[in-house]
Amino acid sequence: MFDIKIKWIIYISIAILCVSCNLEKPPLEFAPNPSIIEKALRFKLEHQQDSLSRQLRQKKPQFTLTQINVIKIEPMILFNLPTYHLEGTYKIILEKNTYKKRLINNTFNLDLQRQSRGKTWRILMKTENKKSVKYSSYLIY
């Protein structure tokens, strides 16, 4: 009887340790700096513009990003690497042949992952379907 109680205490202790280890989050001190956030946002917008321009068979407009404001940062571990989900706002100035300049207020959601040596970042773009969630990863220079 005494051995069974000890075994249960050991099993519960191991379970608690396993769960608590998985709850570790990366520190906010290592979150991406404004330069990385701007590069990632620019990459995401250019990626979307490429796809849209091909579908519409039009030339991509030139744009300038201003007033990038991060409102929320959620640190997490994804694929065993520190990842930061960022939400915020920005202004974009579009320039195209049909109109000179147009200022648009917009919001963003980015998932940025710090690579193992901490020198480079990757942007993760989520694709969801009915059965699963997949990520595409792109290096941010």
Short mmCIF file of C-alpha atoms in Angstrom, two decimals:
data_model
loop_
_atom_site.label_atom_id
_atom_site.label_comp_id
_atom_site.label_asym_id
_atom_site.label_seq_id
_atom_site.Cartn_x
_atom_site.Cartn_y
_atom_site.Cartn_z
CA MET A 1 0.00 0.00 0.00
CA PHE A 2 2.81 2.38 0.94
CA ASP A 3 4.69 1.60 -2.33
CA ILE A 4 1.63 2.48 -4.42
CA LYS A 5 1.34 5.90 -2.76
CA ILE A 6 5.02 6.63 -3.39
CA LYS A 7 4.67 5.59 -7.03
CA TRP A 8 1.67 7.88 -7.49
CA ILE A 9 3.52 10.79 -5.88
CA ILE A 10 6.48 10.21 -8.21
CA TYR A 11 4.21 9.97 -11.30
CA ILE A 12 2.37 13.15 -10.39
CA SER A 13 5.65 14.97 -9.71
CA ILE A 14 7.03 13.93 -13.10
CA ALA A 15 3.82 15.03 -14.83
CA ILE A 16 3.95 18.44 -13.13
CA LEU A 17 7.60 18.88 -14.11
CA CYS A 18 6.87 17.97 -17.74
CA VAL A 19 3.98 20.40 -17.97
CA SER A 20 5.85 23.23 -16.26
CA CYS A 21 8.86 22.84 -18.58
CA ASN A 22 6.63 23.25 -21.63
CA LEU A 23 5.18 26.50 -20.29
CA GLU A 24 8.50 28.33 -20.51
CA LYS A 25 8.36 31.45 -22.66
CA PRO A 26 11.26 33.37 -24.17
CA PRO A 27 12.09 36.66 -22.44
CA LEU A 28 10.78 39.91 -23.88
CA GLU A 29 14.33 41.33 -23.82
CA PHE A 30 15.08 39.21 -26.88
CA ALA A 31 12.01 40.35 -28.83
CA PRO A 32 12.68 41.75 -32.32
CA ASN A 33 13.84 45.35 -32.58
CA PRO A 34 12.01 47.99 -34.70
CA SER A 35 14.33 47.44 -37.66
CA ILE A 36 13.50 43.71 -37.82
CA ILE A 37 9.78 44.43 -37.43
CA GLU A 38 9.87 46.90 -40.33
CA LYS A 39 11.78 44.44 -42.54
CA ALA A 40 9.34 41.65 -41.72
CA LEU A 41 6.33 43.85 -42.37
CA ARG A 42 7.83 45.03 -45.67
CA PHE A 43 8.53 41.40 -46.66
CA LYS A 44 4.96 40.32 -45.86
CA LEU A 45 3.47 43.22 -47.83
CA GLU A 46 5.73 42.60 -50.83
CA HIS A 47 4.86 38.89 -50.72
CA GLN A 48 1.14 39.74 -50.78
CA GLN A 49 1.62 42.37 -53.51
CA ASP A 50 3.51 39.90 -55.73
CA SER A 51 0.65 37.43 -55.60
CA LEU A 52 -2.01 40.09 -56.15
CA SER A 53 -0.11 41.77 -59.00
CA ARG A 54 0.27 38.44 -60.81
CA GLN A 55 -3.44 37.69 -60.49
CA LEU A 56 -4.46 41.16 -61.67
CA ARG A 57 -1.63 41.39 -64.22
CA GLN A 58 -0.68 44.81 -62.98
CA LYS A 59 2.55 46.43 -61.92
CA LYS A 60 3.22 46.48 -58.18
CA PRO A 61 2.75 49.86 -56.51
CA GLN A 62 5.67 51.35 -54.60
CA PHE A 63 5.09 51.89 -50.91
CA THR A 64 6.64 53.49 -47.86
CA LEU A 65 5.96 52.36 -44.29
CA THR A 66 5.61 54.89 -41.49
CA GLN A 67 4.53 55.03 -37.86
CA ILE A 68 4.88 51.34 -37.04
CA ASN A 69 3.42 50.86 -33.57
CA VAL A 70 3.57 47.50 -31.77
CA ILE A 71 0.56 47.12 -29.46
CA LYS A 72 0.96 43.54 -28.28
CA ILE A 73 3.86 41.06 -28.02
CA GLU A 74 3.23 37.41 -27.12
CA PRO A 75 6.37 35.31 -26.59
CA MET A 76 6.14 31.55 -27.20
CA ILE A 77 8.25 28.58 -28.16
CA LEU A 78 7.48 27.22 -31.63
CA PHE A 79 9.51 24.43 -33.22
CA ASN A 80 11.90 24.63 -30.23
CA LEU A 81 12.85 28.25 -31.04
CA PRO A 82 11.78 31.53 -29.42
CA THR A 83 8.94 33.07 -31.39
CA TYR A 84 7.16 36.38 -30.90
CA HIS A 85 3.63 37.10 -32.11
CA LEU A 86 3.33 40.85 -32.71
CA GLU A 87 0.19 42.89 -33.27
CA GLY A 88 0.09 46.57 -34.08
CA THR A 89 -0.65 49.36 -36.50
CA TYR A 90 1.21 51.17 -39.27
CA LYS A 91 0.68 53.69 -42.01
CA ILE A 92 1.53 52.96 -45.60
CA ILE A 93 1.99 55.49 -48.37
CA LEU A 94 1.18 53.95 -51.76
CA GLU A 95 2.48 55.42 -54.98
CA LYS A 96 1.18 54.31 -58.36
CA ASN A 97 0.70 55.74 -61.83
CA THR A 98 -3.05 56.35 -61.44
CA TYR A 99 -2.68 58.24 -58.18
CA LYS A 100 0.22 60.15 -56.78
CA LYS A 101 0.23 59.23 -53.11
CA ARG A 102 -2.33 57.62 -50.86
CA LEU A 103 -2.00 57.24 -47.07
CA ILE A 104 -3.64 54.16 -45.54
CA ASN A 105 -3.87 53.22 -41.85
CA ASN A 106 -3.56 49.48 -41.34
CA THR A 107 -3.05 46.75 -38.73
CA PHE A 108 -0.63 43.84 -38.71
CA ASN A 109 -0.10 40.40 -37.18
CA LEU A 110 3.40 38.97 -37.45
CA ASP A 111 5.05 35.83 -36.13
CA LEU A 112 8.81 36.36 -35.91
CA GLN A 113 11.18 33.61 -34.87
CA ARG A 114 14.68 34.15 -33.53
CA GLN A 115 17.10 31.61 -34.97
CA SER A 116 19.29 29.37 -32.84
CA ARG A 117 22.38 31.62 -32.76
CA GLY A 118 20.30 34.76 -32.28
CA LYS A 119 21.77 36.63 -35.24
CA THR A 120 18.96 36.17 -37.76
CA TRP A 121 15.18 36.23 -37.75
CA ARG A 122 12.55 34.39 -39.77
CA ILE A 123 8.97 35.42 -40.47
CA LEU A 124 6.45 32.61 -40.12
CA MET A 125 3.37 32.76 -42.32
CA LYS A 126 0.53 30.56 -41.17
CA THR A 127 -1.66 28.59 -43.58
CA GLU A 128 -4.71 26.93 -42.08
CA ASN A 129 -7.02 24.39 -43.61
CA LYS A 130 -9.71 22.17 -42.12
CA LYS A 131 -7.28 19.50 -40.94
CA SER A 132 -4.08 21.25 -39.95
CA VAL A 133 -2.01 24.39 -39.55
CA LYS A 134 1.18 24.79 -41.60
CA TYR A 135 3.88 27.43 -41.42
CA SER A 136 6.07 28.80 -44.17
CA SER A 137 9.31 30.30 -42.92
CA TYR A 138 11.26 33.08 -44.67
CA LEU A 139 14.58 34.60 -43.66
CA ILE A 140 14.52 38.31 -42.81
CA TYR A 141 17.74 40.14 -43.69
#
